[in-house]
PDB file of C-alpha atoms in Angstrom:
ATOM      1  CA  MET S 120       0.240  -0.048   0.120  1.00  0.00           C
ATOM      2  CA  LYS S 121       2.553   2.544   1.364  1.00  0.00           C
ATOM      3  CA  SER S 122       4.726   1.371  -2.163  1.00  0.00           C
ATOM      4  CA  SER S 123       2.144   1.629  -4.417  1.00  0.00           C
ATOM      5  CA  ALA S 124       1.224   5.165  -3.088  1.00  0.00           C
ATOM      6  CA  PHE S 125       4.931   6.096  -3.152  1.00  0.00           C
ATOM      7  CA  ASN S 126       5.420   4.768  -7.151  1.00  0.00           C
ATOM      8  CA  ARG S 127       2.329   6.965  -7.904  1.00  0.00           C
ATOM      9  CA  ARG S 128       4.136  10.198  -6.625  1.00  0.00           C
ATOM     10  CA  VAL S 129       6.867   9.120  -8.691  1.00  0.00           C
ATOM     11  CA  ARG S 130       5.321   8.652 -11.689  1.00  0.00           C
ATOM     12  CA  TYR S 131       3.240  11.798 -11.478  1.00  0.00           C
ATOM     13  CA  GLY S 132       6.378  13.755 -11.059  1.00  0.00           C
ATOM     14  CA  ARG S 133       8.122  12.091 -14.011  1.00  0.00           C
ATOM     15  CA  GLU S 134       4.974  13.157 -16.290  1.00  0.00           C
ATOM     16  CA  ALA S 135       4.657  16.530 -14.798  1.00  0.00           C
ATOM     17  CA  ALA S 136       8.503  17.036 -15.778  1.00  0.00           C
ATOM     18  CA  ARG S 137       7.811  15.956 -19.279  1.00  0.00           C
ATOM     19  CA  GLN S 138       4.840  18.184 -19.923  1.00  0.00           C
ATOM     20  CA  ASN S 139       6.567  21.028 -18.006  1.00  0.00           C
ATOM     21  CA  LEU S 140       9.934  20.759 -20.107  1.00  0.00           C
ATOM     22  CA  VAL S 141       8.120  20.085 -23.470  1.00  0.00           C
ATOM     23  CA  GLY S 142      10.201  21.982 -26.194  1.00  0.00           C
ATOM     24  CA  LEU S 143      13.134  22.274 -24.370  1.00  0.00           C
ATOM     25  CA  ASP S 144      16.708  20.415 -25.261  1.00  0.00           C
ATOM     26  CA  VAL S 145      16.294  17.704 -22.426  1.00  0.00           C
ATOM     27  CA  ASN S 146      16.653  14.486 -21.087  1.00  0.00           C
ATOM     28  CA  ILE S 147      14.593  12.961 -18.270  1.00  0.00           C
ATOM     29  CA  ILE S 148      15.954  10.072 -16.411  1.00  0.00           C
ATOM     30  CA  ASN S 149      14.278   8.518 -13.649  1.00  0.00           C
ATOM     31  CA  GLY S 150      16.330   6.745 -11.325  1.00  0.00           C
ATOM     32  CA  ASN S 151      18.358   7.217  -8.169  1.00  0.00           C
ATOM     33  CA  PHE S 152      20.907  10.009  -8.039  1.00  0.00           C
ATOM     34  CA  GLU S 153      23.547   7.699  -6.009  1.00  0.00           C
ATOM     35  CA  GLU S 154      23.594   5.006  -8.677  1.00  0.00           C
ATOM     36  CA  TRP S 155      23.462   7.320 -11.807  1.00  0.00           C
ATOM     37  CA  GLN S 156      26.673   7.423 -14.189  1.00  0.00           C
ATOM     38  CA  PRO S 157      27.539  10.784 -16.019  1.00  0.00           C
ATOM     39  CA  GLU S 158      28.372  10.032 -19.470  1.00  0.00           C
ATOM     40  CA  ALA S 159      32.372  10.312 -20.192  1.00  0.00           C
ATOM     41  CA  GLY S 160      33.189  13.750 -20.778  1.00  0.00           C
ATOM     42  CA  ASN S 161      29.942  14.904 -20.626  1.00  0.00           C
ATOM     43  CA  GLY S 162      30.345  17.140 -17.566  1.00  0.00           C
ATOM     44  CA  TYR S 163      27.658  19.967 -16.426  1.00  0.00           C
ATOM     45  CA  ASP S 164      27.784  23.537 -15.131  1.00  0.00           C
ATOM     46  CA  LEU S 165      25.280  23.225 -12.283  1.00  0.00           C
ATOM     47  CA  VAL S 166      23.944  20.100 -10.310  1.00  0.00           C
ATOM     48  CA  PHE S 167      20.653  21.628  -8.935  1.00  0.00           C
ATOM     49  CA  ALA S 168      18.240  20.014  -6.651  1.00  0.00           C
ATOM     50  CA  ALA S 169      15.108  21.981  -5.175  1.00  0.00           C
ATOM     51  CA  THR S 170      13.778  19.818  -1.826  1.00  0.00           C
ATOM     52  CA  ALA S 171      15.523  17.047  -2.752  1.00  0.00           C
ATOM     53  CA  TRP S 172      19.225  16.902  -1.762  1.00  0.00           C
ATOM     54  CA  ASN S 173      18.659  15.901   1.999  1.00  0.00           C
ATOM     55  CA  TRP S 174      17.155  12.556   0.808  1.00  0.00           C
ATOM     56  CA  ILE S 175      20.334  11.352  -1.109  1.00  0.00           C
ATOM     57  CA  ASP S 176      23.021   9.383   0.902  1.00  0.00           C
ATOM     58  CA  PRO S 177      25.160  12.154   2.473  1.00  0.00           C
ATOM     59  CA  GLU S 178      28.257   9.691   1.911  1.00  0.00           C
ATOM     60  CA  VAL S 179      27.760   9.879  -1.753  1.00  0.00           C
ATOM     61  CA  ARG S 180      26.016  13.571  -2.594  1.00  0.00           C
ATOM     62  CA  TYR S 181      28.732  15.467  -2.934  1.00  0.00           C
ATOM     63  CA  LYS S 182      31.431  13.204  -4.468  1.00  0.00           C
ATOM     64  CA  LYS S 183      28.524  12.478  -6.838  1.00  0.00           C
ATOM     65  CA  ALA S 184      27.866  15.787  -7.706  1.00  0.00           C
ATOM     66  CA  TRP S 185      31.574  16.620  -8.035  1.00  0.00           C
ATOM     67  CA  GLN S 186      31.913  14.120 -10.676  1.00  0.00           C
ATOM     68  CA  ALA S 187      28.843  15.085 -12.594  1.00  0.00           C
ATOM     69  CA  LEU S 188      30.295  18.752 -12.992  1.00  0.00           C
ATOM     70  CA  HIS S 189      33.054  20.307 -15.344  1.00  0.00           C
ATOM     71  CA  PRO S 190      35.869  22.324 -13.354  1.00  0.00           C
ATOM     72  CA  GLY S 191      34.690  25.351 -12.001  1.00  0.00           C
ATOM     73  CA  GLY S 192      30.903  24.051 -12.135  1.00  0.00           C
ATOM     74  CA  HIS S 193      28.509  24.496  -9.505  1.00  0.00           C
ATOM     75  CA  LEU S 194      26.275  22.689  -6.776  1.00  0.00           C
ATOM     76  CA  ALA S 195      23.263  24.404  -5.614  1.00  0.00           C
ATOM     77  CA  PHE S 196      20.482  23.185  -3.355  1.00  0.00           C
ATOM     78  CA  TRP S 197      17.520  24.198  -1.311  1.00  0.00           C
ATOM     79  CA  ASN S 198      14.807  22.607   0.597  1.00  0.00           C
ATOM     80  CA  ALA S 199      11.507  24.214   1.496  1.00  0.00           C
ATOM     81  CA  ASN S 200      10.521  23.911   5.005  1.00  0.00           C
ATOM     82  CA  HIS S 201       7.586  25.113   7.198  1.00  0.00           C
ATOM     83  CA  VAL S 202       8.666  27.910   9.081  1.00  0.00           C
ATOM     84  CA  PHE S 203       6.445  30.095  11.882  1.00  0.00           C
ATOM     85  CA  ALA S 204       6.139  33.646  11.740  1.00  0.00           C
ATOM     86  CA  ASP S 205       4.701  35.987  14.368  1.00  0.00           C
ATOM     87  CA  GLU S 206       1.733  36.869  12.290  1.00  0.00           C
ATOM     88  CA  GLY S 207       1.356  33.456  11.289  1.00  0.00           C
ATOM     89  CA  ASP S 208      -1.837  31.545  11.546  1.00  0.00           C
ATOM     90  CA  PRO S 209      -2.513  29.767  14.397  1.00  0.00           C
ATOM     91  CA  PHE S 210      -4.122  26.844  12.897  1.00  0.00           C
ATOM     92  CA  PHE S 211      -1.090  24.526  12.904  1.00  0.00           C
ATOM     93  CA  HIS S 212      -0.696  24.878  16.591  1.00  0.00           C
ATOM     94  CA  GLU S 213      -4.758  24.237  17.134  1.00  0.00           C
ATOM     95  CA  ILE S 214      -3.867  20.962  14.646  1.00  0.00           C
ATOM     96  CA  GLN S 215      -0.883  19.742  16.222  1.00  0.00           C
ATOM     97  CA  ASP S 216      -2.836  17.875  18.794  1.00  0.00           C
ATOM     98  CA  VAL S 217      -4.624  15.915  16.315  1.00  0.00           C
ATOM     99  CA  TYR S 218      -1.150  14.767  14.817  1.00  0.00           C
ATOM    100  CA  TYR S 219      -0.359  13.837  18.557  1.00  0.00           C
ATOM    101  CA  GLU S 220      -3.235  12.312  19.106  1.00  0.00           C
ATOM    102  CA  ILE S 221      -2.881   9.532  15.753  1.00  0.00           C
ATOM    103  CA  GLY S 222       0.576   9.069  16.971  1.00  0.00           C
ATOM    104  CA  GLU S 223       2.365  11.273  13.924  1.00  0.00           C
ATOM    105  CA  GLY S 224       3.759  13.873  16.142  1.00  0.00           C
ATOM    106  CA  LYS S 225       5.006  15.771  19.184  1.00  0.00           C
ATOM    107  CA  ARG S 226       2.876  17.774  21.899  1.00  0.00           C
ATOM    108  CA  VAL S 227       2.149  21.197  20.870  1.00  0.00           C
ATOM    109  CA  GLU S 228       4.530  22.429  23.544  1.00  0.00           C
ATOM    110  CA  ASN S 229       7.344  19.755  22.726  1.00  0.00           C
ATOM    111  CA  ASN S 230       7.251  20.326  18.708  1.00  0.00           C
ATOM    112  CA  ASP S 231       9.470  22.278  17.125  1.00  0.00           C
ATOM    113  CA  TRP S 232       8.139  25.390  15.254  1.00  0.00           C
ATOM    114  CA  PRO S 233      11.330  27.037  13.334  1.00  0.00           C
ATOM    115  CA  ARG S 234      10.931  30.634  12.786  1.00  0.00           C
ATOM    116  CA  VAL S 235      11.750  32.432   9.687  1.00  0.00           C
ATOM    117  CA  GLY S 236      15.614  33.234   9.197  1.00  0.00           C
ATOM    118  CA  GLU S 237      16.396  30.216  11.652  1.00  0.00           C
ATOM    119  CA  LEU S 238      16.575  27.196   9.466  1.00  0.00           C
ATOM    120  CA  GLN S 239      19.938  25.188   9.843  1.00  0.00           C
ATOM    121  CA  GLU S 240      22.562  26.259   7.157  1.00  0.00           C
ATOM    122  CA  GLN S 241      24.427  23.430   5.613  1.00  0.00           C
ATOM    123  CA  ALA S 242      27.830  25.188   4.481  1.00  0.00           C
ATOM    124  CA  ASP S 243      30.090  23.665   6.999  1.00  0.00           C
ATOM    125  CA  GLU S 244      28.733  20.233   5.780  1.00  0.00           C
ATOM    126  CA  ILE S 245      29.535  21.240   2.224  1.00  0.00           C
ATOM    127  CA  GLU S 246      33.068  22.541   2.727  1.00  0.00           C
ATOM    128  CA  SER S 247      33.700  19.749   5.188  1.00  0.00           C
ATOM    129  CA  SER S 248      33.522  17.448   1.951  1.00  0.00           C
ATOM    130  CA  GLY S 249      36.566  18.945   0.874  1.00  0.00           C
ATOM    131  CA  LEU S 250      35.294  19.080  -2.775  1.00  0.00           C
ATOM    132  CA  PHE S 251      33.292  22.549  -2.694  1.00  0.00           C
ATOM    133  CA  GLN S 252      33.766  25.937  -1.801  1.00  0.00           C
ATOM    134  CA  VAL S 253      30.257  27.804  -0.303  1.00  0.00           C
ATOM    135  CA  VAL S 254      30.127  31.197  -2.536  1.00  0.00           C
ATOM    136  CA  HIS S 255      26.732  32.005  -1.932  1.00  0.00           C
ATOM    137  CA  LEU S 256      24.036  31.700   0.727  1.00  0.00           C
ATOM    138  CA  ARG S 257      20.564  33.100   1.506  1.00  0.00           C
ATOM    139  CA  HIS S 258      17.458  32.505   3.802  1.00  0.00           C
ATOM    140  CA  PHE S 259      14.418  32.870   1.678  1.00  0.00           C
ATOM    141  CA  ASP S 260      10.413  33.263   3.025  1.00  0.00           C
ATOM    142  CA  TRP S 261       7.269  33.337   1.552  1.00  0.00           C
ATOM    143  CA  GLU S 262       3.474  32.977   2.567  1.00  0.00           C
ATOM    144  CA  ARG S 263       1.319  31.027   0.497  1.00  0.00           C
ATOM    145  CA  ILE S 264      -2.543  30.931   1.148  1.00  0.00           C
ATOM    146  CA  TYR S 265      -4.487  27.482   0.670  1.00  0.00           C
ATOM    147  CA  HIS S 266      -8.029  26.655   0.274  1.00  0.00           C
ATOM    148  CA  VAL S 267      -9.319  23.590   2.137  1.00  0.00           C
ATOM    149  CA  GLU S 268      -8.792  21.068  -0.644  1.00  0.00           C
ATOM    150  CA  GLU S 269      -5.871  22.910  -2.027  1.00  0.00           C
ATOM    151  CA  TYR S 270      -4.150  22.125   1.025  1.00  0.00           C
ATOM    152  CA  ILE S 271      -5.163  18.975   1.452  1.00  0.00           C
ATOM    153  CA  LYS S 272      -3.785  17.876  -1.818  1.00  0.00           C
ATOM    154  CA  LEU S 273      -0.455  19.594  -0.809  1.00  0.00           C
ATOM    155  CA  LEU S 274      -0.413  17.600   1.912  1.00  0.00           C
ATOM    156  CA  GLU S 275      -0.958  14.557   0.051  1.00  0.00           C
ATOM    157  CA  THR S 276       2.471  15.035  -1.758  1.00  0.00           C
ATOM    158  CA  PHE S 277       4.276  14.770   1.978  1.00  0.00           C
ATOM    159  CA  SER S 278       6.213  11.557   2.173  1.00  0.00           C
ATOM    160  CA  GLY S 279       5.179  11.367   6.018  1.00  0.00           C
ATOM    161  CA  HIS S 280       1.288  11.865   5.008  1.00  0.00           C
ATOM    162  CA  ILE S 281       1.844   9.284   1.793  1.00  0.00           C
ATOM    163  CA  LEU S 282       3.340   6.708   4.549  1.00  0.00           C
ATOM    164  CA  MET S 283       0.659   7.171   7.006  1.00  0.00           C
ATOM    165  CA  GLU S 284      -1.782   4.241   7.847  1.00  0.00           C
ATOM    166  CA  GLU S 285      -4.995   5.117   5.964  1.00  0.00           C
ATOM    167  CA  TRP S 286      -7.262   5.625   9.036  1.00  0.00           C
ATOM    168  CA  LYS S 287      -4.790   7.965  10.607  1.00  0.00           C
ATOM    169  CA  ARG S 288      -4.975  10.091   6.880  1.00  0.00           C
ATOM    170  CA  ASN S 289      -8.525   9.941   6.829  1.00  0.00           C
ATOM    171  CA  LYS S 290      -8.862  11.139  10.426  1.00  0.00           C
ATOM    172  CA  LEU S 291      -6.249  14.046   9.898  1.00  0.00           C
ATOM    173  CA  TYR S 292      -7.772  14.949   6.841  1.00  0.00           C
ATOM    174  CA  ASN S 293     -11.596  14.907   8.337  1.00  0.00           C
ATOM    175  CA  GLU S 294     -10.083  17.112  11.295  1.00  0.00           C
ATOM    176  CA  ILE S 295      -8.788  19.676   8.540  1.00  0.00           C
ATOM    177  CA  ARG S 296     -11.989  19.984   6.500  1.00  0.00           C
ATOM    178  CA  VAL S 297     -13.689  20.434   9.791  1.00  0.00           C
ATOM    179  CA  ARG S 298     -12.055  23.227  11.226  1.00  0.00           C
ATOM    180  CA  LEU S 299     -10.880  24.967   8.091  1.00  0.00           C
ATOM    181  CA  ASN S 300     -14.719  24.917   6.913  1.00  0.00           C
ATOM    182  CA  LYS S 301     -15.411  26.729  10.246  1.00  0.00           C
ATOM    183  CA  ARG S 302     -13.387  29.484   8.884  1.00  0.00           C
ATOM    184  CA  PRO S 303     -15.542  32.305   7.022  1.00  0.00           C
ATOM    185  CA  ASP S 304     -12.985  32.475   4.493  1.00  0.00           C
ATOM    186  CA  GLN S 305     -11.992  28.404   4.594  1.00  0.00           C
ATOM    187  CA  ILE S 306      -8.222  28.960   4.068  1.00  0.00           C
ATOM    188  CA  VAL S 307      -5.120  28.340   5.705  1.00  0.00           C
ATOM    189  CA  ARG S 308      -1.960  30.588   5.622  1.00  0.00           C
ATOM    190  CA  ARG S 309       1.240  28.814   5.917  1.00  0.00           C
ATOM    191  CA  HIS S 310       4.714  30.421   5.730  1.00  0.00           C
ATOM    192  CA  TRP S 311       7.707  28.534   3.886  1.00  0.00           C
ATOM    193  CA  GLY S 312      11.323  28.821   4.238  1.00  0.00           C
ATOM    194  CA  ALA S 313      14.082  27.896   2.443  1.00  0.00           C
ATOM    195  CA  VAL S 314      18.274  28.203   2.477  1.00  0.00           C
ATOM    196  CA  LEU S 315      19.532  28.554  -1.190  1.00  0.00           C
ATOM    197  CA  HIS S 316      23.259  27.165  -1.029  1.00  0.00           C
ATOM    198  CA  VAL S 317      25.370  27.830  -4.008  1.00  0.00           C
ATOM    199  CA  ALA S 318      29.086  25.968  -3.698  1.00  0.00           C
ATOM    200  CA  ARG S 319      31.747  26.224  -6.310  1.00  0.00           C
ATOM    201  CA  ARG S 320      33.711  22.621  -7.668  1.00  0.00           C
ATOM    202  CA  ILE S 321      37.173  22.825  -6.129  1.00  0.00           C
ATOM    203  CA  ASP S 322      39.508  21.432  -8.558  1.00  0.00           C
ATOM    204  CA  ARG S 323      41.863  18.523  -7.692  1.00  0.00           C
ATOM    205  CA  GLY S 324      44.927  20.952  -7.687  1.00  0.00           C
ATOM    206  CA  LYS S 325      43.208  23.857  -5.799  1.00  0.00           C
ATOM    207  CA  ARG S 326      41.670  21.351  -2.833  1.00  0.00           C
ATOM    208  CA  GLU S 327      44.875  22.129  -0.286  1.00  0.00           C
ATOM    209  CA  GLY S 328      44.676  25.548   0.976  1.00  0.00           C
ATOM    210  CA  SER S 329      41.124  26.514  -0.284  1.00  0.00           C
ATOM    211  CA  ALA S 330      40.071  29.527   2.163  1.00  0.00           C
ATOM    212  CA  LYS S 331      36.022  30.424   2.809  1.00  0.00           C
ATOM    213  CA  LYS S 332      34.885  33.444   1.590  1.00  0.00           C
ATOM    214  CA  ILE S 333      32.215  34.855   3.281  1.00  0.00           C
ATOM    215  CA  MET S 334      30.588  38.248   3.775  1.00  0.00           C
ATOM    216  CA  GLN S 335      28.261  38.360   6.502  1.00  0.00           C
ATOM    217  CA  GLY S 336      25.248  40.541   6.342  1.00  0.00           C
ATOM    218  CA  GLY S 337      22.251  39.635   8.307  1.00  0.00           C
ATOM    219  CA  ASP S 338      20.601  36.373   6.857  1.00  0.00           C
ATOM    220  CA  GLU S 339      22.814  36.165   4.006  1.00  0.00           C
ATOM    221  CA  SER S 340      26.068  35.123   3.463  1.00  0.00           C
ATOM    222  CA  CYS S 341      27.560  35.629   0.193  1.00  0.00           C
ATOM    223  CA  SER S 342      30.916  35.932  -2.268  1.00  0.00           C
ATOM    224  CA  ASP S 343      31.425  36.567  -5.675  1.00  0.00           C
ATOM    225  CA  PHE S 344      31.009  33.762  -8.130  1.00  0.00           C
TER     226      PHE S 344
END
């Protein structure tokens, strides 16, 4: 059951990519990045991952990205996460009790509520690989409004919800519908946050003595690249 739901998402993603990239000179490969082998002499200028980098085996991801890039090429990745602003929607604190009740979350007072601009940065992890130098790091945040069924469809794309037992999903989605439908506008405001990391491939002859050049500025750290 869980496997079939996951496979449906994979097929959906593949078909969506094909539709969105019609007319462009691209090659869509469906497979694990860890096992994928770039063609000899076919290096790339950029390896980019959106909301997927943390799912790749940490023992492999930097080495594989380095191998896929031309000398001087760049790795860029970000992950979208739920963050909580002071003026944010109280709905998420209210619905947390349901997650706890069905065994899929902590109590409200014990839950993690990451704030805007406070998401974990991975600059140290990148540079500890010895393969990349961080050249740009920036926090983004934005708010998105969802109507009831729109929000349910969003949750249906999340791995944690896909893997829930059916009765848990049914109870959760029913509670969400009941509570949001009681609102005059029947919407929920969800705040998103992301940290964009950009790193330059370090060529073999330049690994030793490479220095990190970071300019601090509020929520942003960057250098020329």
